[in-house]
Amino acid sequence: MEVASLEELARRKRKLVVVGTQQIGLFLIGGTVYAVSDVCVHKQRSLTKGTVLNGQIICPGHQWAFDPQTGRAADREECQPTYDVRIEQGAVFVNPSPRALTSEER
Ligand code: FES
């Protein structure tokens, strides 16, 4: 499903989109678009209201740092759902089914 344009993300760096029942945060970090559940696994704060520091998404709630590729919280067991992103002719598409981690990412 098309959820944003690359141009828009280049400008805003992030965007909250609602796909079905899921709130998904899109982030443009280092030239790559990532899609991560916007709802923090800790206490449900909105990650798109957080900051990005050293390539990680920092939750505004309690500053947990998430890897945008794997959704993993630094130094913790918790993991934020992530979604596959596809870019086609400047349009950003997100697969609304959370992706499974590959064996290297686990
Ligand atoms: S709500 Fe995200 S770290 Fe606590």
Tab-separated table of N, CA, C and O in Angstrom, residues 12-17 23-27 36-40 45-52 57-60:
chain	number	residue	atom	x	y	z
A	12	ARG	N	10.472	15.799	5.552
A	12	ARG	CA	10.063	15.682	6.960
A	12	ARG	C	10.851	14.662	7.760
A	12	ARG	O	10.761	14.619	8.983
A	13	LYS	N	11.528	13.751	7.054
A	13	LYS	CA	12.352	12.680	7.665
A	13	LYS	C	11.535	11.602	8.367
A	13	LYS	O	12.035	10.540	8.685
A	14	ARG	N	10.292	11.866	8.671
A	14	ARG	CA	9.472	10.859	9.344
A	14	ARG	C	8.002	11.135	9.064
A	14	ARG	O	7.627	12.267	8.739
A	15	LYS	N	7.209	10.096	9.211
A	15	LYS	CA	5.776	10.288	9.010
A	15	LYS	C	5.032	9.160	9.720
A	15	LYS	O	5.456	7.999	9.638
A	16	LEU	N	3.968	9.506	10.378
A	16	LEU	CA	3.105	8.501	10.993
A	16	LEU	C	2.002	8.156	9.996
A	16	LEU	O	1.321	9.057	9.493
A	17	VAL	N	1.862	6.877	9.688
A	17	VAL	CA	0.792	6.466	8.779
A	17	VAL	C	-0.043	5.396	9.469
A	17	VAL	O	0.452	4.656	10.314
A	23	GLN	N	-0.523	1.487	13.438
A	23	GLN	CA	0.111	2.794	13.320
A	23	GLN	C	1.589	2.547	13.060
A	23	GLN	O	2.269	1.920	13.873
A	24	ILE	N	2.022	3.008	11.909
A	24	ILE	CA	3.389	2.717	11.479
A	24	ILE	C	4.160	4.021	11.312
A	24	ILE	O	3.663	4.972	10.702
A	25	GLY	N	5.357	4.047	11.868
A	25	GLY	CA	6.220	5.214	11.731
A	25	GLY	C	7.204	4.972	10.597
A	25	GLY	O	7.900	3.956	10.577
A	26	LEU	N	7.220	5.907	9.624
A	26	LEU	CA	8.218	5.840	8.554
A	26	LEU	C	9.347	6.778	8.928
A	26	LEU	O	9.093	7.900	9.369
A	27	PHE	N	10.558	6.320	8.735
A	27	PHE	CA	11.731	7.147	9.054
A	27	PHE	C	12.700	7.095	7.892
A	27	PHE	O	12.991	6.014	7.378
A	36	VAL	N	8.564	1.154	11.108
A	36	VAL	CA	8.590	0.560	12.446
A	36	VAL	C	7.248	0.856	13.095
A	36	VAL	O	6.686	1.941	12.877
A	37	SER	N	6.745	-0.064	13.899
A	37	SER	CA	5.501	0.246	14.611
A	37	SER	C	5.694	1.549	15.378
A	37	SER	O	6.708	1.741	16.049
A	38	ASP	N	4.713	2.442	15.265
A	38	ASP	CA	4.860	3.737	15.946
A	38	ASP	C	4.615	3.613	17.440
A	38	ASP	O	4.980	4.482	18.210
A	39	VAL	N	3.980	2.512	17.843
A	39	VAL	CA	3.564	2.365	19.238
A	39	VAL	C	4.665	1.633	20.008
A	39	VAL	O	4.920	0.448	19.773
A	40	CYS	N	5.308	2.338	20.904
A	40	CYS	CA	6.451	1.765	21.621
A	40	CYS	C	6.047	0.515	22.397
A	40	CYS	O	5.010	0.501	23.077
A	45	ARG	N	4.244	4.911	23.854
A	45	ARG	CA	4.425	6.272	23.348
A	45	ARG	C	4.695	6.222	21.851
A	45	ARG	O	5.025	5.173	21.308
A	46	SER	N	4.553	7.372	21.200
A	46	SER	CA	4.662	7.425	19.744
A	46	SER	C	6.107	7.663	19.313
A	46	SER	O	6.687	8.709	19.616
A	47	LEU	N	6.682	6.703	18.600
A	47	LEU	CA	8.092	6.837	18.206
A	47	LEU	C	8.316	7.975	17.218
A	47	LEU	O	9.388	8.565	17.184
A	48	THR	N	7.307	8.296	16.411
A	48	THR	CA	7.510	9.411	15.468
A	48	THR	C	7.572	10.752	16.200
A	48	THR	O	7.931	11.761	15.616
A	49	LYS	N	7.223	10.756	17.479
A	49	LYS	CA	7.364	11.984	18.266
A	49	LYS	C	8.719	12.021	18.969
A	49	LYS	O	9.030	12.954	19.695
A	50	GLY	N	9.509	10.972	18.764
A	50	GLY	CA	10.830	10.899	19.383
A	50	GLY	C	11.875	11.565	18.496
A	50	GLY	O	11.557	12.406	17.656
A	51	THR	N	13.117	11.154	18.690
A	51	THR	CA	14.202	11.728	17.902
A	51	THR	C	14.987	10.596	17.247
A	51	THR	O	14.793	9.427	17.580
A	52	VAL	N	15.857	10.976	16.330
A	52	VAL	CA	16.763	10.000	15.726
A	52	VAL	C	18.171	10.430	16.097
A	52	VAL	O	18.541	11.591	15.920
A	57	ILE	N	16.313	5.133	16.570
A	57	ILE	CA	15.094	5.880	16.906
A	57	ILE	C	14.980	5.909	18.427
A	57	ILE	O	14.970	4.855	19.072
A	58	ILE	N	14.897	7.100	18.973
A	58	ILE	CA	14.834	7.239	20.434
A	58	ILE	C	13.396	7.550	20.839
A	58	ILE	O	12.816	8.555	20.414
A	59	CYS	N	12.835	6.682	21.673
A	59	CYS	CA	11.449	6.880	22.119
A	59	CYS	C	11.367	8.100	23.035
A	59	CYS	O	12.227	8.286	23.902
A	60	PRO	N	10.330	8.913	22.859
A	60	PRO	CA	10.206	10.099	23.723
A	60	PRO	C	9.789	9.733	25.149
A	60	PRO	O	9.904	10.550	26.056
